[in-house]
Coordinates of C-alpha atoms in Angstrom, one line a residue:
M1 CA -23.8 163.6 -20.3
K2 CA -22.3 164.3 -23.7
T3 CA -20.2 161.6 -25.4
T4 CA -16.4 162.2 -25.1
R5 CA -13.7 160.4 -27.1
P6 CA -10.4 161.1 -28.8
Y7 CA -10.8 163.4 -31.7
T8 CA -8.4 164.6 -34.4
F9 CA -8.8 168.1 -35.7
T10 CA -7.5 168.4 -39.2
V11 CA -7.4 171.2 -41.8
W12 CA -5.7 171.5 -45.2
A13 CA -3.7 174.7 -45.6
P14 CA -0.6 173.9 -47.8
Q15 CA 0.7 177.5 -48.1
K16 CA 0.4 178.4 -44.4
K17 CA 3.4 178.1 -42.2
S18 CA 1.5 177.7 -38.9
M19 CA -2.0 176.9 -37.6
Q20 CA -3.6 176.9 -34.1
L21 CA -6.7 175.2 -32.8
H22 CA -8.7 177.7 -30.7
V23 CA -11.2 175.8 -28.5
V24 CA -13.9 178.3 -27.3
Y25 CA -16.2 175.9 -25.5
P26 CA -16.5 174.3 -23.0
Q27 CA -13.0 175.4 -21.9
E28 CA -11.0 177.9 -23.9
Q29 CA -7.7 176.6 -25.2
L30 CA -5.2 177.7 -27.9
L31 CA -3.1 174.8 -29.1
P32 CA -0.5 174.6 -31.9
M33 CA -1.1 172.2 -34.7
T34 CA 1.5 170.1 -36.6
K35 CA 1.8 170.2 -40.4
N36 CA 2.6 167.1 -42.6
E37 CA 4.2 167.0 -46.0
S38 CA 0.8 167.0 -47.8
G39 CA -0.2 170.4 -46.3
Y40 CA -2.5 169.1 -43.6
F41 CA -2.3 170.6 -40.0
A42 CA -3.6 168.2 -37.3
I43 CA -3.8 167.8 -33.5
T44 CA -5.3 164.9 -31.6
L45 CA -7.0 165.5 -28.2
N46 CA -8.3 163.0 -25.7
N47 CA -11.8 163.1 -24.2
V48 CA -13.2 165.7 -26.6
A49 CA -16.9 166.1 -25.8
E50 CA -19.6 166.2 -28.5
G51 CA -20.6 169.8 -28.7
T52 CA -17.1 171.2 -28.3
R53 CA -16.9 174.5 -30.2
Y54 CA -13.7 175.7 -31.9
Y55 CA -12.1 177.9 -34.6
Y56 CA -8.8 177.5 -36.4
Q57 CA -6.3 180.3 -36.4
P58 CA -4.1 180.5 -39.6
E59 CA -0.8 182.3 -39.3
E60 CA -2.6 185.6 -39.5
G61 CA -4.0 185.0 -36.1
K62 CA -7.7 185.5 -36.6
D63 CA -10.5 183.0 -35.8
V64 CA -11.9 181.2 -38.8
P65 CA -14.4 178.4 -38.8
D66 CA -13.4 174.9 -39.9
P67 CA -13.9 174.7 -43.7
A68 CA -14.8 171.0 -43.2
S69 CA -17.0 171.7 -40.2
H70 CA -19.7 169.2 -39.5
Y71 CA -22.0 171.6 -37.7
Q72 CA -22.3 175.4 -37.4
P73 CA -24.8 175.9 -34.6
E74 CA -24.4 179.7 -34.6
G75 CA -24.4 180.1 -38.4
V76 CA -21.8 180.6 -41.0
H77 CA -19.7 183.1 -39.0
G78 CA -19.8 181.3 -35.7
P79 CA -17.6 178.5 -34.2
S80 CA -17.6 175.0 -35.6
E81 CA -18.9 172.2 -33.4
V82 CA -17.6 168.6 -32.9
V83 CA -20.0 165.9 -34.0
H84 CA -19.4 162.3 -32.9
H85 CA -21.3 160.5 -35.7
T86 CA -21.0 157.0 -34.1
S87 CA -23.2 158.2 -31.2
F88 CA -26.4 158.1 -33.2
A89 CA -28.4 154.9 -32.8
W90 CA -29.3 153.9 -36.3
E91 CA -32.1 151.4 -36.8
D92 CA -31.7 150.7 -40.5
A93 CA -29.2 147.8 -40.4
G94 CA -31.5 145.8 -42.7
W95 CA -31.7 148.5 -45.3
C96 CA -30.1 147.4 -48.6
G97 CA -31.3 150.2 -50.8
L98 CA -33.7 150.1 -53.8
P99 CA -33.0 149.5 -57.5
F100 CA -32.5 152.8 -59.3
N101 CA -34.9 151.9 -62.2
Q102 CA -37.7 151.4 -59.7
L103 CA -37.5 154.8 -58.0
V104 CA -40.2 157.4 -57.9
L105 CA -38.4 160.5 -56.8
Y106 CA -39.9 163.4 -54.9
E107 CA -37.9 166.6 -54.7
L108 CA -38.5 168.7 -51.7
H109 CA -37.2 171.8 -49.9
V110 CA -36.9 171.2 -46.2
G111 CA -37.8 174.8 -45.2
T112 CA -41.0 175.0 -47.2
F113 CA -42.3 171.4 -47.3
T114 CA -43.9 171.8 -43.8
P115 CA -44.9 174.8 -41.7
E116 CA -42.1 174.0 -39.2
G117 CA -39.4 173.7 -41.9
T118 CA -37.4 171.0 -40.2
F119 CA -36.2 167.5 -40.9
E120 CA -38.2 166.0 -38.1
A121 CA -41.4 167.7 -39.4
I122 CA -41.1 165.7 -42.6
I123 CA -41.3 162.4 -40.8
P124 CA -45.1 162.5 -40.1
R125 CA -45.6 163.1 -43.9
L126 CA -43.7 160.0 -44.9
D127 CA -46.8 157.8 -44.7
Y128 CA -48.5 160.2 -47.1
L129 CA -45.7 159.9 -49.6
A130 CA -45.6 156.1 -49.3
E131 CA -49.3 156.0 -49.9
I132 CA -48.9 157.9 -53.1
G133 CA -46.2 155.5 -54.2
V134 CA -43.2 157.7 -53.7
N135 CA -40.2 155.5 -52.6
A136 CA -37.4 158.1 -52.7
I137 CA -37.2 161.7 -51.5
E138 CA -34.6 164.1 -53.0
L139 CA -33.7 166.9 -50.6
M140 CA -32.6 170.2 -52.0
P141 CA -29.2 171.2 -50.6
V142 CA -28.8 171.2 -46.8
A143 CA -25.2 172.3 -46.5
Q144 CA -25.0 175.3 -44.1
F145 CA -25.9 178.5 -45.7
P146 CA -26.2 182.1 -44.4
G147 CA -29.3 183.0 -42.4
T148 CA -32.3 180.8 -42.0
R149 CA -33.8 180.6 -45.5
N150 CA -32.2 179.8 -48.8
W151 CA -32.7 177.4 -51.7
G152 CA -29.5 175.8 -50.5
Y153 CA -27.3 176.7 -53.5
D154 CA -25.6 179.4 -51.4
G155 CA -24.1 176.8 -49.1
V156 CA -20.6 177.5 -47.7
F157 CA -19.9 174.6 -45.4
M158 CA -20.1 171.5 -47.5
Y159 CA -20.0 169.1 -44.6
A160 CA -22.2 170.9 -42.1
V161 CA -26.0 170.3 -42.0
Q162 CA -28.1 173.5 -41.8
N163 CA -28.6 174.4 -38.2
N164 CA -32.3 175.6 -38.3
Y165 CA -33.3 172.5 -40.2
G166 CA -32.3 170.4 -37.3
G167 CA -28.6 169.9 -37.8
P168 CA -26.8 166.5 -38.1
E169 CA -29.2 164.9 -35.6
G170 CA -32.3 166.0 -37.4
L171 CA -31.1 164.7 -40.8
K172 CA -30.1 161.4 -39.3
K173 CA -33.5 161.0 -37.8
L174 CA -35.2 161.7 -41.1
V175 CA -33.0 159.2 -43.0
N176 CA -33.5 156.6 -40.3
A177 CA -37.3 157.0 -40.5
C178 CA -37.3 156.9 -44.3
H179 CA -35.3 153.7 -44.4
K180 CA -37.6 152.1 -41.9
K181 CA -40.6 152.8 -44.2
G182 CA -38.7 151.6 -47.3
I183 CA -38.0 155.1 -48.7
A184 CA -34.6 156.0 -50.1
V185 CA -33.1 159.4 -49.5
L186 CA -31.1 161.4 -52.1
L187 CA -29.4 164.7 -51.4
D188 CA -28.7 167.6 -53.8
V189 CA -25.0 168.7 -53.5
V190 CA -23.2 171.7 -55.1
Y191 CA -19.6 171.3 -56.2
N192 CA -19.4 174.0 -58.8
H193 CA -19.4 177.1 -56.5
L194 CA -19.9 178.3 -53.0
G195 CA -22.2 181.1 -51.8
P196 CA -20.6 184.5 -51.1
E197 CA -21.4 185.0 -47.4
G198 CA -19.4 182.8 -44.9
N199 CA -17.2 181.4 -47.7
Y200 CA -13.9 181.0 -45.8
L201 CA -12.2 178.5 -48.0
G202 CA -9.9 181.2 -49.4
E203 CA -8.5 181.8 -45.9
Y204 CA -6.9 178.3 -46.0
G205 CA -5.7 177.5 -49.4
P206 CA -6.0 177.8 -53.2
Y207 CA -9.6 176.4 -53.5
F208 CA -10.4 178.8 -56.4
T209 CA -8.9 179.6 -59.7
G210 CA -9.2 182.5 -62.2
K211 CA -8.4 180.1 -65.1
Y212 CA -12.1 179.4 -65.6
H213 CA -15.1 181.5 -65.0
T214 CA -18.6 180.4 -63.9
P215 CA -21.9 182.3 -63.5
W216 CA -20.9 182.7 -59.8
G217 CA -17.4 183.9 -60.3
D218 CA -14.0 182.1 -60.2
A219 CA -14.3 178.3 -60.6
I220 CA -13.2 175.8 -58.0
N221 CA -9.6 174.7 -58.5
F222 CA -9.9 171.0 -59.7
D223 CA -6.9 170.9 -62.0
G224 CA -4.4 173.7 -61.1
E225 CA -1.5 173.9 -58.6
W226 CA -2.4 172.5 -55.2
S227 CA -5.6 171.0 -56.6
D228 CA -5.0 167.5 -55.0
G229 CA -6.3 168.8 -51.7
V230 CA -9.2 170.6 -53.3
R231 CA -10.2 167.4 -55.2
D232 CA -10.0 165.4 -52.0
F233 CA -12.0 168.0 -50.0
F234 CA -15.0 167.6 -52.4
A235 CA -14.6 163.9 -53.1
D236 CA -14.5 163.2 -49.3
N237 CA -17.7 165.2 -49.0
I238 CA -19.4 162.6 -51.2
T239 CA -18.3 159.7 -49.0
H240 CA -19.2 161.9 -45.9
W241 CA -22.9 161.8 -46.8
F242 CA -23.0 158.2 -47.7
T243 CA -21.1 157.1 -44.6
H244 CA -22.2 159.3 -41.8
Y245 CA -25.8 160.0 -42.9
H246 CA -26.6 156.8 -44.8
I247 CA -27.7 158.8 -47.8
D248 CA -28.6 156.6 -50.8
G249 CA -27.7 159.0 -53.7
L250 CA -26.5 162.4 -54.5
R251 CA -27.7 164.8 -57.3
A252 CA -24.8 167.0 -58.4
D253 CA -25.8 170.5 -59.4
A254 CA -24.7 171.9 -62.8
I255 CA -21.7 169.6 -63.4
H256 CA -20.9 171.5 -66.6
E257 CA -19.6 174.3 -64.4
V258 CA -17.0 172.0 -62.9
Y259 CA -13.8 172.4 -65.0
D260 CA -11.0 169.8 -64.9
R261 CA -8.6 169.1 -67.8
G262 CA -6.5 166.7 -65.8
A263 CA -5.8 163.1 -67.0
V264 CA -8.4 161.8 -64.5
P265 CA -11.3 164.3 -64.4
F266 CA -12.8 165.0 -61.0
W267 CA -16.0 163.1 -61.7
E268 CA -14.1 160.0 -62.8
Y269 CA -12.1 160.3 -59.6
C270 CA -15.3 160.4 -57.6
Y271 CA -16.7 157.5 -59.5
H272 CA -13.9 155.2 -58.4
R273 CA -14.2 156.4 -54.8
V274 CA -17.9 155.7 -54.8
Q275 CA -17.5 152.2 -56.3
C276 CA -15.0 151.3 -53.6
L277 CA -17.3 152.6 -50.9
Q278 CA -20.3 150.8 -52.4
Q279 CA -18.5 147.5 -52.0
Q280 CA -17.6 148.3 -48.4
L281 CA -21.2 149.4 -47.4
G282 CA -22.9 146.6 -49.3
R283 CA -25.6 148.7 -50.8
P284 CA -26.1 150.7 -54.0
L285 CA -24.9 154.3 -54.0
Y286 CA -26.2 156.6 -56.8
M287 CA -24.8 159.7 -58.4
I288 CA -27.2 161.8 -60.6
A289 CA -26.0 164.7 -62.7
E290 CA -27.6 167.9 -63.7
S291 CA -25.9 168.8 -67.0
D292 CA -26.7 171.0 -70.0
L293 CA -24.0 169.4 -72.2
N294 CA -26.4 166.9 -73.8
S295 CA -23.4 164.5 -73.8
P296 CA -23.7 160.8 -73.3
R297 CA -20.2 161.0 -71.7
V298 CA -21.9 162.1 -68.5
I299 CA -23.6 158.7 -68.0
K300 CA -21.0 156.5 -69.7
H301 CA -18.6 154.4 -67.6
P302 CA -15.0 155.8 -67.3
E303 CA -13.8 152.7 -69.2
A304 CA -15.8 154.1 -72.2
G305 CA -14.5 157.7 -71.6
G306 CA -17.3 158.8 -69.4
F307 CA -17.8 160.4 -66.0
G308 CA -19.7 157.4 -64.6
F309 CA -22.9 159.0 -63.3
T310 CA -25.8 156.6 -62.6
A311 CA -28.2 158.9 -64.4
Q312 CA -28.7 162.6 -65.4
W313 CA -31.7 164.9 -65.5
L314 CA -33.3 165.0 -68.9
D315 CA -34.2 168.7 -69.4
D316 CA -35.0 168.1 -73.1
L317 CA -38.1 166.0 -72.3
H318 CA -39.4 168.7 -69.9
H319 CA -38.9 171.5 -72.5
A320 CA -40.6 169.4 -75.3
L321 CA -43.5 168.6 -73.0
Y322 CA -43.9 172.0 -71.4
V323 CA -44.2 173.9 -74.7
L324 CA -47.0 171.5 -75.8
L325 CA -48.8 172.1 -72.5
H326 CA -48.5 175.9 -72.2
E327 CA -49.0 178.1 -75.2
E328 CA -46.6 180.7 -73.9
G329 CA -43.8 178.1 -73.5
Q330 CA -42.2 178.7 -76.8
K331 CA -41.4 182.3 -75.9
H332 CA -38.8 180.9 -73.4
Y333 CA -37.9 177.6 -75.1
I334 CA -37.6 178.9 -78.6
D335 CA -36.1 175.7 -80.0
F336 CA -39.1 173.5 -78.9
G337 CA -42.7 173.2 -79.9
R338 CA -43.1 170.2 -82.2
M339 CA -44.7 166.9 -81.2
Q340 CA -41.9 165.1 -83.0
Q341 CA -39.5 166.5 -80.4
L342 CA -41.4 164.9 -77.6
A343 CA -41.4 161.6 -79.5
K344 CA -37.6 161.9 -79.9
A345 CA -37.2 162.6 -76.2
Y346 CA -39.1 159.4 -75.4
K347 CA -37.3 157.2 -77.9
E348 CA -33.8 158.6 -77.7
G349 CA -33.4 161.0 -74.8
F350 CA -31.6 164.1 -75.9
V351 CA -33.7 166.2 -78.4
H352 CA -30.7 168.3 -79.3
S353 CA -28.2 165.7 -80.5
G354 CA -26.0 167.8 -82.8
E355 CA -28.6 170.0 -84.5
W356 CA -28.4 173.8 -84.8
V357 CA -29.9 175.4 -81.6
Q358 CA -31.1 178.9 -81.9
F359 CA -30.8 179.6 -78.1
R360 CA -27.1 178.8 -78.3
N361 CA -26.4 180.0 -81.9
R362 CA -24.5 176.8 -82.6
R363 CA -24.9 173.0 -82.9
H364 CA -25.4 171.4 -79.6
G365 CA -25.4 167.9 -78.1
A366 CA -24.8 164.3 -79.2
S367 CA -27.1 161.4 -79.6
S368 CA -28.2 159.3 -76.6
A369 CA -30.1 156.8 -78.7
G370 CA -29.7 153.3 -77.3
I371 CA -28.9 154.5 -73.8
P372 CA -31.3 152.7 -71.3
G373 CA -34.1 154.8 -69.8
S374 CA -32.8 154.0 -66.4
R375 CA -30.0 156.4 -67.0
F376 CA -32.3 159.5 -67.2
V377 CA -34.5 161.3 -64.7
T378 CA -37.5 163.1 -66.1
F379 CA -40.0 165.6 -64.7
S380 CA -42.7 168.1 -65.7
Q381 CA -41.4 170.6 -63.1
N382 CA -38.7 171.1 -60.5
H383 CA -37.4 173.8 -58.2
D384 CA -35.6 175.7 -61.0
I385 CA -38.5 175.8 -63.4
A386 CA -40.9 177.4 -60.9
G387 CA -38.3 179.5 -59.1
N388 CA -36.9 181.1 -62.2
R389 CA -40.3 182.6 -63.1
P390 CA -41.2 186.1 -61.9
N391 CA -44.1 185.0 -59.8
G392 CA -42.8 181.5 -58.9
E393 CA -45.5 179.8 -60.8
R394 CA -45.8 176.1 -60.7
L395 CA -47.3 174.3 -63.7
S396 CA -50.6 174.1 -61.8
M397 CA -50.8 177.9 -61.8
L398 CA -50.2 178.1 -65.6
V399 CA -52.4 175.4 -67.1
D400 CA -55.8 173.8 -66.5
Y401 CA -56.6 170.6 -64.7
K402 CA -56.7 168.4 -67.9
R403 CA -53.2 169.5 -68.8
L404 CA -52.0 168.7 -65.3
Q405 CA -53.4 165.2 -65.9
L406 CA -51.5 165.0 -69.2
A407 CA -48.2 166.2 -67.6
A408 CA -48.4 163.6 -64.9
A409 CA -49.1 160.8 -67.3
A410 CA -46.4 161.9 -69.8
V411 CA -43.8 161.6 -67.0
L412 CA -45.0 158.6 -65.1
L413 CA -45.9 156.4 -68.1
G414 CA -42.6 157.2 -69.8
P415 CA -39.5 155.0 -70.0
Y416 CA -37.5 156.9 -67.5
V417 CA -37.1 157.4 -63.8
P418 CA -39.7 160.0 -62.8
L419 CA -39.2 162.9 -60.4
L420 CA -42.1 164.9 -58.8
F421 CA -41.6 168.3 -57.3
M422 CA -43.3 168.7 -53.9
G423 CA -46.9 169.6 -54.1
E424 CA -47.3 168.9 -57.8
E425 CA -49.2 165.7 -57.0
F426 CA -52.1 167.7 -55.8
G427 CA -51.7 170.8 -58.0
A428 CA -50.4 173.0 -55.3
T429 CA -51.1 176.7 -56.0
T430 CA -48.5 178.1 -53.5
P431 CA -45.7 179.7 -55.5
F432 CA -42.1 178.6 -55.3
F433 CA -39.9 181.7 -55.4
F434 CA -36.2 182.0 -55.2
F435 CA -35.3 183.2 -51.6
A436 CA -32.3 184.0 -49.5
D437 CA -31.3 185.6 -46.2
H438 CA -27.9 187.4 -46.4
S439 CA -26.8 189.7 -43.5
D440 CA -24.3 191.8 -45.5
E441 CA -26.1 194.8 -47.0
Q442 CA -23.8 194.9 -50.0
L443 CA -24.5 191.3 -50.8
R444 CA -28.2 191.9 -50.4
Q445 CA -28.2 194.7 -52.9
S446 CA -26.0 192.7 -55.3
L447 CA -28.5 189.8 -55.1
R448 CA -31.4 192.1 -55.9
E449 CA -29.6 193.6 -58.9
G450 CA -28.5 190.2 -60.2
R451 CA -32.0 188.8 -60.1
K452 CA -33.3 191.8 -62.1
K453 CA -30.6 191.3 -64.8
E454 CA -31.3 187.5 -65.0
F455 CA -35.0 188.2 -65.6
E456 CA -34.3 190.8 -68.2
A457 CA -32.0 188.3 -70.0
F458 CA -34.9 185.8 -70.1
Q459 CA -37.3 188.5 -71.3
W460 CA -39.8 188.2 -68.6
D461 CA -42.4 190.9 -68.5
A462 CA -42.5 191.2 -64.8
E463 CA -39.8 191.9 -62.1
P464 CA -39.1 189.3 -59.5
P465 CA -40.1 189.9 -55.9
D466 CA -37.5 190.7 -53.3
A467 CA -35.8 187.4 -52.6
L468 CA -34.7 188.7 -49.2
D469 CA -38.3 189.4 -48.0
E470 CA -39.2 186.9 -45.4
K471 CA -42.8 186.9 -46.7
V472 CA -41.6 185.7 -50.1
F473 CA -40.2 182.6 -48.3
A474 CA -43.3 182.1 -46.1
D475 CA -45.6 182.2 -49.2
C476 CA -43.7 179.2 -50.6
K477 CA -44.8 176.9 -47.8
L478 CA -47.1 174.2 -49.0
N479 CA -50.8 174.4 -48.0
W480 CA -51.6 170.9 -46.7
Q481 CA -55.3 171.5 -46.7
Q482 CA -55.4 171.6 -50.5
P483 CA -55.0 167.9 -51.2
E484 CA -58.1 167.2 -49.2
A485 CA -60.7 168.8 -51.5
G486 CA -61.9 169.5 -55.0
E487 CA -59.7 169.1 -58.1
H488 CA -56.6 168.9 -55.8
R489 CA -57.9 165.7 -54.3
L490 CA -58.8 164.3 -57.7
L491 CA -55.4 165.1 -59.1
L492 CA -53.8 163.4 -56.2
Q493 CA -55.9 160.3 -56.9
W494 CA -54.8 160.4 -60.5
Y495 CA -51.1 160.5 -59.5
K496 CA -51.7 157.5 -57.2
A497 CA -53.3 155.6 -60.0
L498 CA -50.5 156.4 -62.4
I499 CA -47.8 155.4 -59.9
Q500 CA -49.6 152.2 -58.9
L501 CA -49.8 151.3 -62.6
R502 CA -46.1 152.0 -63.0
Q503 CA -45.1 150.0 -60.0
T504 CA -47.4 147.0 -60.5
N505 CA -47.2 146.4 -64.3
P506 CA -44.0 144.8 -65.5
L507 CA -44.1 146.7 -68.8
F508 CA -43.8 150.0 -67.1
Q509 CA -40.8 148.7 -65.1
N510 CA -39.0 147.8 -68.3
L511 CA -37.0 150.8 -69.2
N512 CA -35.4 149.3 -72.2
K513 CA -36.3 151.8 -74.9
N514 CA -35.9 149.2 -77.6
N515 CA -39.2 147.9 -76.4
I516 CA -41.0 151.2 -77.0
D517 CA -42.5 152.4 -80.2
I518 CA -43.6 156.1 -80.5
T519 CA -46.0 157.4 -83.1
V520 CA -47.2 161.0 -83.7
F521 CA -50.7 161.2 -85.1
A522 CA -53.2 163.9 -86.0
D523 CA -50.5 166.6 -85.3
A524 CA -51.3 166.8 -81.6
G525 CA -51.5 163.1 -80.7
L526 CA -48.8 160.8 -79.5
A527 CA -49.0 157.0 -79.1
M528 CA -46.5 155.1 -76.9
L529 CA -46.5 151.4 -77.2
R530 CA -44.8 149.6 -74.3
Q531 CA -44.1 145.9 -74.7
D532 CA -42.1 143.1 -73.1
D533 CA -38.9 141.7 -74.5
K534 CA -40.7 139.1 -76.5
G535 CA -43.4 141.4 -77.8
W536 CA -46.2 139.3 -76.4
E537 CA -47.5 141.7 -73.8
R538 CA -48.4 145.2 -75.0
I539 CA -49.8 148.4 -73.5
L540 CA -50.8 151.4 -75.6
C541 CA -50.6 154.9 -74.0
L542 CA -52.4 157.6 -76.0
F543 CA -52.0 161.3 -75.5
N544 CA -54.0 164.1 -77.0
F545 CA -52.4 167.5 -76.4
S546 CA -55.0 169.5 -78.3
D547 CA -58.4 170.8 -77.1
A548 CA -60.2 169.1 -79.9
P549 CA -60.9 165.3 -80.1
V550 CA -58.6 163.3 -82.2
R551 CA -58.8 159.8 -83.6
Y552 CA -56.0 157.3 -83.5
T553 CA -55.9 154.4 -86.0
P554 CA -53.0 152.1 -85.3
A555 CA -50.9 150.8 -88.2
D556 CA -51.0 147.3 -86.7
D557 CA -54.3 145.4 -86.3
Y558 CA -54.6 145.9 -82.5
Q559 CA -57.6 145.1 -80.5
C560 CA -58.2 146.4 -77.0
I561 CA -58.3 143.8 -74.2
E562 CA -58.7 146.1 -71.2
K563 CA -58.8 149.8 -70.5
L564 CA -56.4 150.5 -67.6
L565 CA -56.8 154.3 -67.3
D566 CA -58.8 157.0 -69.0
A567 CA -58.4 160.6 -67.9
A568 CA -61.8 161.5 -69.4
E569 CA -63.8 159.2 -67.1
A570 CA -66.1 160.9 -64.6
Q571 CA -64.1 159.7 -61.5
W572 CA -61.3 162.0 -62.4
H573 CA -63.4 165.2 -62.8
M574 CA -65.7 167.4 -60.7
N575 CA -69.4 167.4 -61.5
V576 CA -69.2 165.1 -64.5
T577 CA -71.5 162.1 -65.2
D578 CA -70.2 158.9 -66.7
D579 CA -73.0 158.7 -69.3
D580 CA -70.9 160.0 -72.1
A581 CA -67.6 158.4 -71.2
P582 CA -65.6 157.7 -74.3
L583 CA -65.6 154.2 -75.5
T584 CA -62.5 152.5 -76.8
G585 CA -63.0 151.6 -80.4
T586 CA -61.6 148.6 -82.3
A587 CA -58.7 148.9 -84.7
E588 CA -61.1 149.2 -87.7
K589 CA -62.8 152.3 -86.2
G590 CA -59.9 153.7 -84.5
I591 CA -59.8 155.1 -80.9
L592 CA -61.3 158.5 -80.2
L593 CA -59.6 160.6 -77.6
P594 CA -61.4 163.7 -76.2
G595 CA -59.4 167.0 -76.0
C596 CA -56.5 167.1 -73.6
S597 CA -56.8 163.5 -72.5
V598 CA -54.9 160.3 -71.9
Q599 CA -55.9 156.6 -72.4
V600 CA -53.9 153.6 -71.3
L601 CA -55.0 150.3 -73.0
R602 CA -53.9 146.7 -72.8
V603 CA -53.9 145.5 -76.4
Q604 CA -53.0 142.5 -78.5
L605 CA -52.6 141.9 -82.2
A606 CA -55.9 140.7 -83.7
G607 CA -56.0 136.9 -83.9
V608 CA -53.4 136.4 -81.2
K609 CA -54.4 134.9 -77.9

């Protein structure tokens, strides 16, 4: 028997004179709602069963789904459904979260991570992730979108969990299972736009404004007339995920497309809301930004004039790294290509910190030197990087095995919080295309034309596949036989070794960039010295990005105590003997690195014991 309890139906519609609740299941009712001075209509009913389905009827008299619906079982155009969140039996009472600087994030798309494409189908894979060393998964958006397949960035019901992924119950089961295994769960949210199909917010109030323009049309109204209700709608959504779903952190999409010139910007408003909730829940709550501003303001505290995000994605490190790994990279990242830029990304963060940028035809960014590494998330690939290529190519489809080893080490040995994109750990060769599932033919055609124009603007030589073709979506599903054999298996073992080193050696857990020295040598080599606060313990990470061997001769008189990892050793390669494995030289002779290789050495100054 379904749970029944009192339930208050509430909707914000400040410019509407009347509103009715239209219950369509289990028993049809049409009930008038009462409006308060803040523009909210409400009605409280006793004994409302979980699963009750309903619409609202604004004064125009037509059925419209609840804009704050918690579940849309029949899709974006169907009735909303009541969810009693307290009926779920959580088993994570002892979960206190994980320190952010210790996270190894794993971005995944629910629909393509498993053949089933559901939350519950992820649960049997959690042991696999934990064995690798992943301790946090980051779900691409799960807010209800049109159809059954989408990246999630066309979501139109901010509070509702995608029905064919498993709905609210499925997401709670996944989070519950993750916490029981010591894995945090982060969720990607989109507060800069809504998708075009099923977007009913305009039926209720002034959620959008023509004062600002985004790539997706009119911006959300965060600072105009009636914006108080809009700000609360999205700020409440943040607390919704933390409270009802026990989510540990949110990654906010493209925050540079959120416009607010008010005295208290939207993100600062959210920061204070999250801080209060964090105290109430007694566990850390994280907010990560995607931003192309290259502005330290994003991760500074509001007291220092910032937005207060825990961290932000560091695209500059990806760009600097990618261009060194893939010879065609500079065609698309025209401002990158020098080893010194990767060195700057490691030491300071932003590569573009006020310099002239050709891509933008202006100066861009400000310095992030001195900001701790724990305030940045780095990666060698993510959903955008693969999905915005014509053939959905992952890095593993563009470069050879040795360069995949390099890419993994460059991220996981660096002084930042690392993020992996699902399947990269075994060099998945399934593509990751952009895909969608609109029902409106005009929208379908607009999407096809829009994608063509985007690819023309980025000067790709090929046209993108039809994002609406179901086969395009099916081709993106991971092949779980790949990590079991060949170089896929070896690469997976390499990732495990890197993550284990990161998680067990205190020097790699120290994200204070003042304890890191970066040296560029032989044009294509980079030396990263990690050390403790007192400078007594030292680890030297050496990277050779060229095909030819290079020799590194340290400026200081170091001697090697122990080789911790060497990408050139036979154990990391197919059909290679260990007879000619490179030897680590002394400081006098220098250290020889084979082409496209990585060495990790524990060193000490000569004469120091």
